[in-house]
Tab-separated table of C-alpha atoms in Angstrom:
chain	number	residue	atom	x	y	z
A	1	MET	CA	0.244	0.094	0.351
A	2	VAL	CA	2.942	2.535	0.386
A	3	ASP	CA	4.765	1.164	-2.910
A	4	LEU	CA	4.778	3.792	-5.443
A	5	PHE	CA	2.821	1.185	-8.194
A	6	GLY	CA	1.368	-1.457	-5.574
A	7	ASN	CA	-0.691	1.334	-3.693
A	8	TYR	CA	-2.858	1.350	-7.241
A	9	LEU	CA	-3.166	-2.689	-7.065
A	10	CYS	CA	-4.614	-1.994	-3.340
A	11	GLN	CA	-6.953	0.492	-5.124
A	12	LYS	CA	-8.397	-1.884	-7.513
A	13	LEU	CA	-8.319	-4.769	-4.837
A	14	ILE	CA	-10.451	-2.374	-2.477
A	15	GLU	CA	-13.448	-1.880	-5.763
A	16	LYS	CA	-13.861	-4.959	-6.436
A	17	CYS	CA	-13.376	-7.334	-3.470
A	18	ASN	CA	-16.879	-8.560	-1.344
A	19	GLU	CA	-18.165	-7.719	2.224
A	20	GLN	CA	-16.231	-10.943	3.626
A	21	GLN	CA	-12.884	-10.110	1.898
A	22	ARG	CA	-13.175	-6.323	3.005
A	23	ASP	CA	-13.760	-7.005	6.286
A	24	ASN	CA	-10.757	-9.505	6.449
A	25	MET	CA	-8.604	-7.052	5.180
A	26	LEU	CA	-9.873	-4.287	7.745
A	27	ALA	CA	-8.718	-6.557	10.568
A	28	LYS	CA	-5.506	-7.195	9.242
A	29	LEU	CA	-4.546	-3.644	8.311
A	30	ALA	CA	-6.158	-1.503	12.164
A	31	ASN	CA	-3.262	-1.578	13.589
A	32	HIS	CA	-1.196	-0.260	10.602
A	33	PHE	CA	-3.701	2.586	9.283
A	34	PRO	CA	-2.139	5.497	11.570
A	35	HIS	CA	1.238	4.432	9.622
A	36	ILE	CA	-0.610	3.868	6.406
A	37	SER	CA	-2.238	7.189	5.877
A	38	CYS	CA	0.852	9.258	7.068
A	39	ASP	CA	2.447	7.989	3.547
A	40	ARG	CA	2.622	10.058	0.398
A	41	GLN	CA	1.264	6.816	-1.672
A	42	GLY	CA	-0.370	5.120	1.619
A	43	THR	CA	-3.050	7.834	2.182
A	44	ARG	CA	-4.496	7.301	-1.344
A	45	ALA	CA	-5.207	3.583	-0.520
A	46	VAL	CA	-6.362	4.326	3.493
A	47	GLN	CA	-8.893	6.910	1.128
A	48	LYS	CA	-9.927	4.284	-1.091
A	49	ILE	CA	-10.816	2.061	2.254
A	50	VAL	CA	-12.568	4.713	3.725
A	51	GLY	CA	-14.814	5.412	0.496
A	52	ALA	CA	-15.815	2.101	0.159
A	53	THR	CA	-16.927	0.976	3.449
A	54	THR	CA	-20.421	-0.018	3.659
A	55	THR	CA	-21.458	-1.283	6.913
A	56	HIS	CA	-21.360	0.051	10.700
A	57	GLN	CA	-19.146	-2.472	11.764
A	58	GLN	CA	-16.274	-1.817	9.230
A	59	ARG	CA	-16.732	2.037	9.508
A	60	GLU	CA	-16.265	1.008	13.647
A	61	VAL	CA	-13.462	-0.842	13.082
A	62	PHE	CA	-11.942	1.808	11.385
A	63	MET	CA	-12.317	4.565	13.836
A	64	SER	CA	-10.921	2.243	16.688
A	65	SER	CA	-7.515	2.060	15.048
A	66	ILE	CA	-7.147	5.326	14.470
A	67	SER	CA	-9.136	6.996	17.775
A	68	ARG	CA	-6.080	6.987	20.502
A	69	GLU	CA	-5.408	10.575	20.721
A	70	SER	CA	-1.582	10.754	19.749
A	71	ASP	CA	-2.736	8.266	16.330
A	72	LEU	CA	-5.430	11.250	15.317
A	73	LEU	CA	-3.489	14.498	16.429
A	74	ARG	CA	-0.469	12.717	14.188
A	75	LEU	CA	-2.998	12.545	11.032
A	76	MET	CA	-4.713	15.774	11.814
A	77	ARG	CA	-1.752	17.902	11.230
A	78	ASP	CA	0.136	15.700	8.679
A	79	SER	CA	-0.062	16.723	5.499
A	80	ASN	CA	-1.089	13.285	3.650
A	81	GLY	CA	-3.070	12.284	6.897
A	82	SER	CA	-5.207	15.452	7.433
A	83	HIS	CA	-6.770	14.202	3.903
A	84	VAL	CA	-7.603	10.955	5.740
A	85	ILE	CA	-9.395	12.711	8.604
A	86	HIS	CA	-11.203	14.674	5.510
A	87	ALA	CA	-12.506	11.743	3.939
A	88	VAL	CA	-13.512	10.352	7.017
A	89	LEU	CA	-15.517	13.435	8.210
A	90	ASP	CA	-17.265	13.250	4.723
A	91	LYS	CA	-18.150	9.968	4.612
A	92	PHE	CA	-18.697	8.547	7.945
A	93	PRO	CA	-21.790	9.760	10.235
A	94	LEU	CA	-21.205	12.433	12.913
A	95	SER	CA	-22.292	10.022	15.596
A	96	MET	CA	-19.089	7.992	14.912
A	97	VAL	CA	-16.735	11.035	14.418
A	98	THR	CA	-16.996	12.196	17.993
A	99	PRO	CA	-13.410	11.411	18.293
A	100	ILE	CA	-12.533	13.817	15.965
A	101	PHE	CA	-14.767	16.821	17.258
A	102	ASN	CA	-13.567	15.729	21.041
A	103	LEU	CA	-10.020	16.222	20.068
A	104	ALA	CA	-10.371	19.189	18.088
A	105	TYR	CA	-11.772	20.460	21.003
A	106	LYS	CA	-8.859	19.682	23.305
A	107	THR	CA	-6.779	21.091	20.875
A	108	CYS	CA	-7.761	24.137	19.227
A	109	TYR	CA	-4.999	26.169	19.726
A	110	LYS	CA	-2.365	23.813	18.208
A	111	LEU	CA	-3.996	22.877	15.380
A	112	ALA	CA	-5.002	27.038	14.812
A	113	VAL	CA	-1.568	27.499	14.474
A	114	HIS	CA	-0.705	24.474	11.585
A	115	GLN	CA	-1.279	24.575	8.178
A	116	HIS	CA	-2.831	21.061	7.942
A	117	GLY	CA	-4.682	20.943	11.327
A	118	LEU	CA	-6.069	24.703	10.666
A	119	CYS	CA	-8.254	22.658	7.795
A	120	VAL	CA	-9.143	19.601	9.608
A	121	LEU	CA	-10.366	22.088	12.853
A	122	LYS	CA	-12.554	24.488	9.793
A	123	LYS	CA	-13.937	21.063	8.682
A	124	CYS	CA	-15.358	20.582	12.080
A	125	MET	CA	-16.284	24.080	12.415
A	126	THR	CA	-18.633	23.693	9.261
A	127	LEU	CA	-19.965	20.372	10.293
A	128	ALA	CA	-20.665	20.758	14.106
A	129	LYS	CA	-23.880	21.362	14.825
A	130	PRO	CA	-24.580	25.272	15.860
A	131	LYS	CA	-24.174	24.440	19.597
A	132	ASP	CA	-21.547	22.356	18.957
A	133	PHE	CA	-20.147	25.577	16.423
A	134	MET	CA	-20.576	27.967	19.489
A	135	ASN	CA	-19.030	26.205	21.878
A	136	LEU	CA	-15.680	25.668	20.142
A	137	SER	CA	-15.769	29.452	19.146
A	138	GLU	CA	-16.261	30.452	22.373
A	139	LYS	CA	-12.603	28.711	23.163
A	140	VAL	CA	-10.886	29.694	20.092
A	141	LEU	CA	-11.679	33.264	20.616
A	142	LEU	CA	-10.272	33.381	24.507
A	143	LYS	CA	-6.937	33.846	22.584
A	144	VAL	CA	-8.097	35.889	19.469
A	145	LEU	CA	-6.078	38.439	19.879
A	146	GLN	CA	-3.070	35.821	19.460
A	147	LEU	CA	-4.859	34.072	16.764
A	148	VAL	CA	-5.487	37.378	14.343
A	149	ASN	CA	-1.587	37.662	14.170
A	150	ASP	CA	-0.603	34.314	12.824
A	151	GLN	CA	-0.590	33.273	9.650
A	152	TYR	CA	-2.583	30.515	10.208
A	153	GLY	CA	-4.953	31.636	12.922
A	154	ASN	CA	-6.516	34.612	10.954
A	155	TYR	CA	-8.067	32.444	8.523
A	156	LEU	CA	-9.825	30.638	11.442
A	157	ILE	CA	-11.285	33.710	13.017
A	158	GLN	CA	-12.486	34.717	9.719
A	159	HIS	CA	-14.174	31.370	9.255
A	160	ILE	CA	-16.066	31.636	12.208
A	161	ILE	CA	-17.487	35.450	11.122
A	162	ASP	CA	-18.759	33.321	8.201
A	163	ARG	CA	-19.992	30.150	10.031
A	164	SER	CA	-21.690	32.609	12.349
A	165	ILE	CA	-23.486	34.447	9.675
A	166	ILE	CA	-24.761	31.359	7.795
A	167	ASN	CA	-26.108	29.841	11.503
A	168	LYS	CA	-27.894	33.006	11.627
A	169	GLN	CA	-29.391	32.763	8.926
A	170	ASN	CA	-30.352	29.420	8.586
A	171	SER	CA	-32.097	30.049	12.509
A	172	THR	CA	-34.291	32.712	10.399
A	173	GLN	CA	-35.192	30.592	8.001
A	174	GLY	CA	-35.603	27.510	9.809
A	175	ASP	CA	-37.324	26.479	13.183
A	176	HIS	CA	-34.152	25.650	15.198
A	177	LYS	CA	-34.428	25.314	19.078
A	178	GLU	CA	-30.864	26.588	19.575
A	179	SER	CA	-31.658	30.125	17.284
A	180	ASP	CA	-30.885	31.936	20.766
A	181	THR	CA	-27.333	31.049	20.718
A	182	ASN	CA	-26.425	31.292	16.823
A	183	GLY	CA	-24.928	34.519	15.621
A	184	ASP	CA	-23.706	35.223	19.367
A	185	ALA	CA	-19.960	34.445	18.320
A	186	ILE	CA	-20.109	37.650	16.257
A	187	LYS	CA	-21.137	39.977	19.499
A	188	LEU	CA	-18.252	37.865	21.220
A	189	LEU	CA	-15.740	38.553	18.715
A	190	HIS	CA	-16.308	42.075	18.426
A	191	SER	CA	-16.217	42.479	22.304
A	192	ARG	CA	-12.405	40.979	22.063
A	193	LEU	CA	-11.418	43.304	18.933
A	194	LYS	CA	-12.973	46.295	20.344
A	195	SER	CA	-10.438	49.427	21.431
A	196	HIS	CA	-8.046	47.057	19.168
A	197	TYR	CA	-8.892	47.892	15.694
A	198	CYS	CA	-6.381	50.591	15.175
A	199	GLY	CA	-3.312	48.563	16.032
A	200	LEU	CA	-4.645	45.494	14.213
A	201	SER	CA	-4.988	47.014	11.094
A	202	ARG	CA	-1.462	47.553	10.667
A	203	GLN	CA	-0.408	44.415	11.122
A	204	LYS	CA	-0.207	41.789	8.088
A	205	PHE	CA	-2.421	39.242	9.116
A	206	SER	CA	-4.817	41.025	11.600
A	207	SER	CA	-5.114	43.245	8.814
A	208	ASN	CA	-7.188	40.746	6.143
A	209	VAL	CA	-9.580	40.103	10.229
A	210	VAL	CA	-10.521	43.625	10.211
A	211	GLU	CA	-10.801	44.310	6.424
A	212	LYS	CA	-13.381	41.121	6.765
A	213	CYS	CA	-15.390	42.491	9.768
A	214	LEU	CA	-16.181	45.363	7.668
A	215	ARG	CA	-16.964	43.885	4.051
A	216	VAL	CA	-19.601	41.570	5.654
A	217	GLY	CA	-20.235	42.662	9.698
A	218	SER	CA	-23.863	44.376	10.213
A	219	THR	CA	-23.831	48.334	9.752
A	220	ASP	CA	-23.629	49.116	13.709
A	221	TRP	CA	-20.364	46.745	13.668
A	222	GLN	CA	-19.072	48.547	10.579
A	223	ALA	CA	-19.898	52.155	12.034
A	224	ASP	CA	-18.024	50.748	15.509
A	225	ILE	CA	-14.934	49.766	13.734
A	226	ILE	CA	-15.220	53.039	11.667
A	227	GLU	CA	-15.616	55.051	14.615
A	228	GLU	CA	-12.604	53.744	16.480
A	229	LEU	CA	-10.559	54.036	13.111
A	230	MET	CA	-11.400	57.654	12.664
A	231	ASP	CA	-9.848	58.525	16.774
A	232	ARG	CA	-11.808	62.100	16.554
A	233	ARG	CA	-10.651	62.484	19.710
A	234	ASN	CA	-7.295	62.859	18.069
A	235	THR	CA	-7.697	66.442	17.052
A	236	SER	CA	-3.958	66.375	15.141
A	237	GLY	CA	-5.588	63.624	13.075
A	238	THR	CA	-2.406	61.274	13.620
A	239	SER	CA	-4.562	57.713	14.070
A	240	VAL	CA	-5.594	58.838	10.419
A	241	ARG	CA	-2.384	59.915	8.744
A	242	GLN	CA	-0.371	56.415	10.336
A	243	LEU	CA	-3.101	54.297	8.859
A	244	LEU	CA	-2.855	56.211	5.242
A	245	GLU	CA	0.966	56.157	5.363
A	246	ASP	CA	0.836	52.336	6.687
A	247	SER	CA	1.229	49.368	3.764
A	248	TYR	CA	-1.693	47.895	5.584
A	249	GLY	CA	-3.923	50.051	7.451
A	250	ASN	CA	-4.179	52.055	3.863
A	251	TYR	CA	-6.397	49.237	2.589
A	252	VAL	CA	-8.464	49.094	6.037
A	253	MET	CA	-9.496	52.543	5.447
A	254	GLN	CA	-10.168	52.225	1.821
A	255	ASN	CA	-12.175	49.436	2.698
A	256	ALA	CA	-13.763	51.429	5.912
A	257	LEU	CA	-14.581	54.685	3.158
A	258	ASN	CA	-16.184	52.162	0.852
A	259	VAL	CA	-18.861	51.159	3.627
A	260	ALA	CA	-19.070	54.288	5.596
A	261	ALA	CA	-22.743	55.678	6.002
A	262	PRO	CA	-23.046	58.786	4.488
A	263	SER	CA	-22.900	60.974	7.532
A	264	GLN	CA	-19.586	59.048	8.481
A	265	ALA	CA	-18.211	58.976	5.108
A	266	SER	CA	-18.234	62.773	5.097
A	267	ALA	CA	-16.518	63.342	8.362
A	268	LEU	CA	-14.051	60.620	7.328
A	269	VAL	CA	-13.094	62.227	3.939
A	270	GLY	CA	-12.636	65.428	6.428
A	271	LEU	CA	-10.257	64.054	8.498
A	272	ILE	CA	-8.263	62.244	5.359
A	273	LYS	CA	-8.077	65.355	3.062
A	274	PRO	CA	-5.989	67.228	5.546
A	275	GLN	CA	-3.209	64.331	5.398
A	276	LEU	CA	-3.023	63.752	1.675
A	277	ASN	CA	-0.370	66.004	1.074
A	278	ALA	CA	2.237	63.519	3.149
A	279	LEU	CA	1.540	60.738	0.820
A	280	ARG	CA	3.101	59.746	-1.915
A	281	LYS	CA	1.736	61.371	-5.058
A	282	SER	CA	0.773	58.033	-6.252
A	283	ILE	CA	-1.064	57.220	-3.340
A	284	ARG	CA	-2.731	60.332	-3.194
A	285	LYS	CA	-3.574	60.323	-6.206
A	286	LYS	CA	-5.772	57.376	-5.537
A	287	TRP	CA	-7.463	58.284	-2.609
A	288	GLU	CA	-8.179	62.049	-4.247
A	289	ARG	CA	-9.912	59.349	-6.706
A	290	LEU	CA	-11.758	57.930	-4.131
A	291	ILE	CA	-12.822	59.847	-2.370
A	292	VAL	CA	-14.565	61.706	-5.685
A	293	GLN	CA	-16.286	58.519	-6.862
A	294	LYS	CA	-17.209	58.063	-2.621
A	295	MET	CA	-18.890	61.821	-2.617
A	296	LYS	CA	-20.711	61.409	-6.205
A	297	PHE	CA	-22.205	58.112	-4.477
A	298	ILE	CA	-23.301	59.844	-1.544
A	299	ALA	CA	-24.898	62.456	-4.186
A	300	GLY	CA	-26.365	60.048	-6.078
A	301	GLU	CA	-24.458	60.721	-9.317
A	302	PRO	CA	-23.916	58.086	-12.058
A	303	LEU	CA	-19.912	56.751	-11.677
A	304	PRO	CA	-18.001	56.310	-14.266
A	305	SER	CA	-17.286	53.216	-16.210
A	306	THR	CA	-13.928	51.724	-15.092
A	307	THR	CA	-13.458	49.517	-17.847
A	308	ALA	CA	-10.207	50.062	-20.120
A	309	PRO	CA	-10.363	51.217	-23.752
A	310	PRO	CA	-9.235	48.575	-25.950
A	311	LYS	CA	-5.625	48.674	-26.729
A	312	GLN	CA	-4.704	49.668	-30.298
A	313	GLN	CA	-2.378	47.757	-32.596
A	314	HIS	CA	0.540	50.446	-33.289
A	315	SER	CA	1.769	49.651	-37.330
A	316	TRP	CA	5.312	50.264	-35.705
A	317	ASN	CA	4.936	47.050	-33.940
A	318	ASN	CA	4.315	45.190	-37.109
A	319	GLN	CA	7.198	46.878	-38.860
A	320	GLY	CA	9.284	45.469	-36.182
A	321	LYS	CA	8.476	41.833	-36.419
A	322	GLN	CA	8.451	42.325	-39.905
A	323	ARG	CA	12.534	43.731	-39.041
A	324	ASN	CA	12.779	40.756	-36.814
A	325	ASN	CA	11.957	38.395	-39.188
A	326	TYR	CA	14.040	39.408	-42.047
A	327	GLN	CA	17.166	39.347	-39.696
A	328	ARG	CA	15.863	36.069	-38.724
A	329	GLY	CA	16.197	35.224	-42.549
A	330	GLY	CA	19.307	37.209	-43.186
A	331	ARG	CA	21.155	34.468	-40.627
A	332	ASN	CA	19.116	31.370	-41.752
A	333	ARG	CA	20.968	31.883	-45.306
A	334	GLN	CA	24.368	32.698	-43.735
A	335	ASN	CA	23.935	29.337	-42.393
A	336	GLN	CA	22.652	27.367	-45.341
A	337	GLY	CA	25.705	29.345	-47.580
A	338	GLN	CA	28.035	27.662	-44.671
A	339	ASN	CA	26.427	23.879	-45.273
A	340	ARG	CA	27.122	24.534	-49.336
A	341	ARG	CA	30.637	25.354	-48.626
A	342	ASN	CA	31.188	22.414	-46.114
A	343	ALA	CA	29.321	20.105	-48.708
A	344	ASN	CA	31.844	21.192	-51.136
A	345	LYS	CA	35.192	19.893	-48.782
A	346	LYS	CA	37.350	17.599	-49.856
A	347	ASN	CA	39.700	14.742	-47.472
A	348	SER	CA	43.098	14.401	-48.493
A	349	ASN	CA	42.527	11.599	-50.552
A	350	GLY	CA	40.270	14.302	-53.072
A	351	ASN	CA	37.342	12.248	-51.553
A	352	ALA	CA	33.757	14.755	-50.751
A	353	VAL	CA	33.424	14.436	-46.944
A	354	ASN	CA	30.166	13.531	-45.521
A	355	TYR	CA	28.552	15.235	-43.079
A	356	ILE	CA	25.161	15.519	-40.757
A	357	GLN	CA	23.986	18.861	-42.214
A	358	GLN	CA	22.309	21.798	-39.982
A	359	VAL	CA	18.999	22.855	-40.877
A	360	TYR	CA	17.920	25.695	-39.049
A	361	PRO	CA	13.835	26.657	-38.961
A	362	ASP	CA	12.461	28.567	-41.625
A	363	PRO	CA	12.109	32.565	-40.289
A	364	TYR	CA	9.152	33.188	-38.312
A	365	ASN	CA	6.024	34.957	-40.484
A	366	SER	CA	4.521	38.155	-39.032
A	367	THR	CA	1.473	36.450	-40.656
A	368	VAL	CA	2.112	33.121	-38.462
A	369	PRO	CA	-0.073	33.550	-34.868
A	370	GLY	CA	2.527	33.808	-31.680
A	371	THR	CA	0.329	30.194	-30.544
A	372	MET	CA	1.642	28.503	-34.202
A	373	GLN	CA	5.007	29.539	-33.906
A	374	PRO	CA	6.342	26.830	-31.141
A	375	LEU	CA	3.708	24.453	-32.845
A	376	HIS	CA	6.279	25.218	-36.517
A	377	ASP	CA	9.266	24.568	-34.620
A	378	ALA	CA	8.481	21.296	-33.160
A	379	MET	CA	7.161	20.008	-36.629
A	380	ILE	CA	10.259	21.264	-37.923
A	381	ARG	CA	12.364	19.282	-35.155
A	382	SER	CA	10.713	15.753	-35.607
A	383	GLN	CA	11.189	15.589	-39.124
A	384	PRO	CA	13.098	12.438	-39.837
A	385	ALA	CA	16.654	12.711	-41.514
A	386	GLN	CA	16.750	11.711	-45.145
A	387	ILE	CA	19.259	10.453	-46.935
A	388	ILE	CA	20.113	12.497	-49.749
A	389	THR	CA	23.771	11.766	-52.277
A	390	PRO	CA	25.832	14.387	-52.802
A	391	SER	CA	24.767	13.826	-57.108
A	392	GLN	CA	21.328	14.775	-55.911
A	393	PHE	CA	22.482	17.839	-53.904
A	394	HIS	CA	25.197	18.704	-56.326
A	395	PRO	CA	25.593	19.201	-59.896
A	396	SER	CA	27.754	16.581	-61.560
A	397	SER	CA	30.284	19.718	-63.097
A	398	GLN	CA	30.709	20.809	-58.962
A	399	MET	CA	32.082	17.273	-58.456
A	400	HIS	CA	35.862	15.518	-58.424
A	401	PRO	CA	36.510	14.554	-61.674
A	402	ASN	CA	37.330	10.981	-60.376
A	403	MET	CA	33.406	10.999	-59.449
A	404	GLN	CA	31.839	12.396	-62.711
A	405	GLY	CA	31.802	8.988	-64.225
A	406	SER	CA	31.363	6.758	-61.801
A	407	MET	CA	28.108	4.782	-61.127
A	408	MET	CA	25.913	5.618	-58.216
A	409	THR	CA	26.105	2.362	-56.463
A	410	HIS	CA	25.731	2.351	-52.786
A	411	TYR	CA	27.674	0.723	-50.369
A	412	PRO	CA	27.474	-0.469	-47.080
A	413	GLN	CA	26.335	1.793	-43.975
A	414	ALA	CA	29.561	0.042	-42.258
A	415	THR	CA	32.323	1.243	-44.451
A	416	THR	CA	30.306	4.889	-44.457
A	417	TYR	CA	32.131	7.933	-42.761
A	418	VAL	CA	30.206	10.500	-41.275
A	419	GLN	CA	31.930	13.718	-39.794
A	420	GLN	CA	29.649	15.594	-37.543
A	421	ILE	CA	29.720	19.318	-38.044
A	422	GLY	CA	28.865	21.111	-34.868
A	423	TYR	CA	26.339	19.596	-33.150
A	424	PRO	CA	24.281	17.412	-34.924
A	425	GLN	CA	20.623	18.355	-35.339
A	426	PRO	CA	17.941	16.855	-36.958
A	427	GLY	CA	18.081	17.588	-40.823
A	428	GLN	CA	19.200	15.708	-43.736
A	429	VAL	CA	22.012	13.437	-43.792
A	430	PHE	CA	24.367	13.096	-46.568
A	431	LEU	CA	26.408	10.259	-47.463
A	432	ASP	CA	29.009	9.770	-50.018
A	433	PRO	CA	28.476	6.309	-51.982
A	434	HIS	CA	31.738	7.211	-54.097
A	435	MET	CA	34.614	7.038	-50.948
A	436	SER	CA	37.057	3.931	-52.269
A	437	SER	CA	36.448	1.032	-49.769
A	438	HIS	CA	40.432	0.732	-49.650
A	439	VAL	CA	40.035	4.392	-48.200
A	440	THR	CA	41.132	4.808	-44.981
A	441	PRO	CA	39.045	7.718	-43.267
A	442	SER	CA	41.302	10.211	-40.691
A	443	TYR	CA	39.470	11.131	-37.902
């Protein structure tokens, strides 16, 4: 199962075997599933076993083999084993994957800051019931200020926001008993992040969370965040200037201006305008354009189209292509002339020297689309070598006097001397059938 090719055979056996054979297979492999699941090839066979299980007994045997906490945590954090956990969560009923949910709750901080453990934890939150989701969210949000600044933990906080909104929408549409607990994770998150939004906006990973809150949050939540970012108590506008000059806070302020209500947007623009002269020219131009668009939107004026006009093809581009093609053709003609001069060379005994002619691709034509040029080269390189005698390539008047009246009789390949000029390339191979058999070629 861990072999590069043998795992494909095992997968086919798992598909074709009957229930009794599958039971025997699970019984023999029960003690080896954690090790096989962490193997690059073995994980595919184990996922096939998970998908092929049909009876309750088979699933119980598999879950009992990986339910030990040390093995289960290893699978959750492994690049290959995590795929097996995902397959189990997708295939098995929720009542049978309780050990996975319990361990995810117990080790949520270790999983939240791990690349593969994060994916498993998000999967558990997605499949959990609203009450279980809320319990897990409450524990995660106890360390929200540490997680939002983590390269993986910030994605978990964003996932909690998304799932809270979805659970709240489902509770309003359906008739759920735990509807009063849905959506409380957002309120808890806001209470934990309050008075920290300015500092988080200037951090690389936490700024993504602040932008997420501004994009999908409620109107009241957006207003509270924007009010904190403006910091009206500071009359000098230092807080706004720091956000505008920061590489991450700049994007947070753009989102804040985009979602701000008309009254709050006017106040935000009044704080931004005095700080524009301190910004770089490119950033200042961008903010001036954003402010104008926002004010037009508030006034109800139509916004200009942002679609860029199609680029015009200038004539000088085509002239440049034709000039390059002409240059390529000149080089190609020079190479062909060199090949003809080499064909007229003779060895010390007066016999023509055979060689492998270098044939270069034809010059590109400006009328051929750019996507066809690589195909054009590939076709030329794939042409088989053609055996052509010098009598077919040169007129008899250009041949050696001893060769002009001779019969064109092919000698065996073993007595033919081939000299390579440069690197051999696909093209035409020229063989001289007139070289005397008693002549010893000089290497």
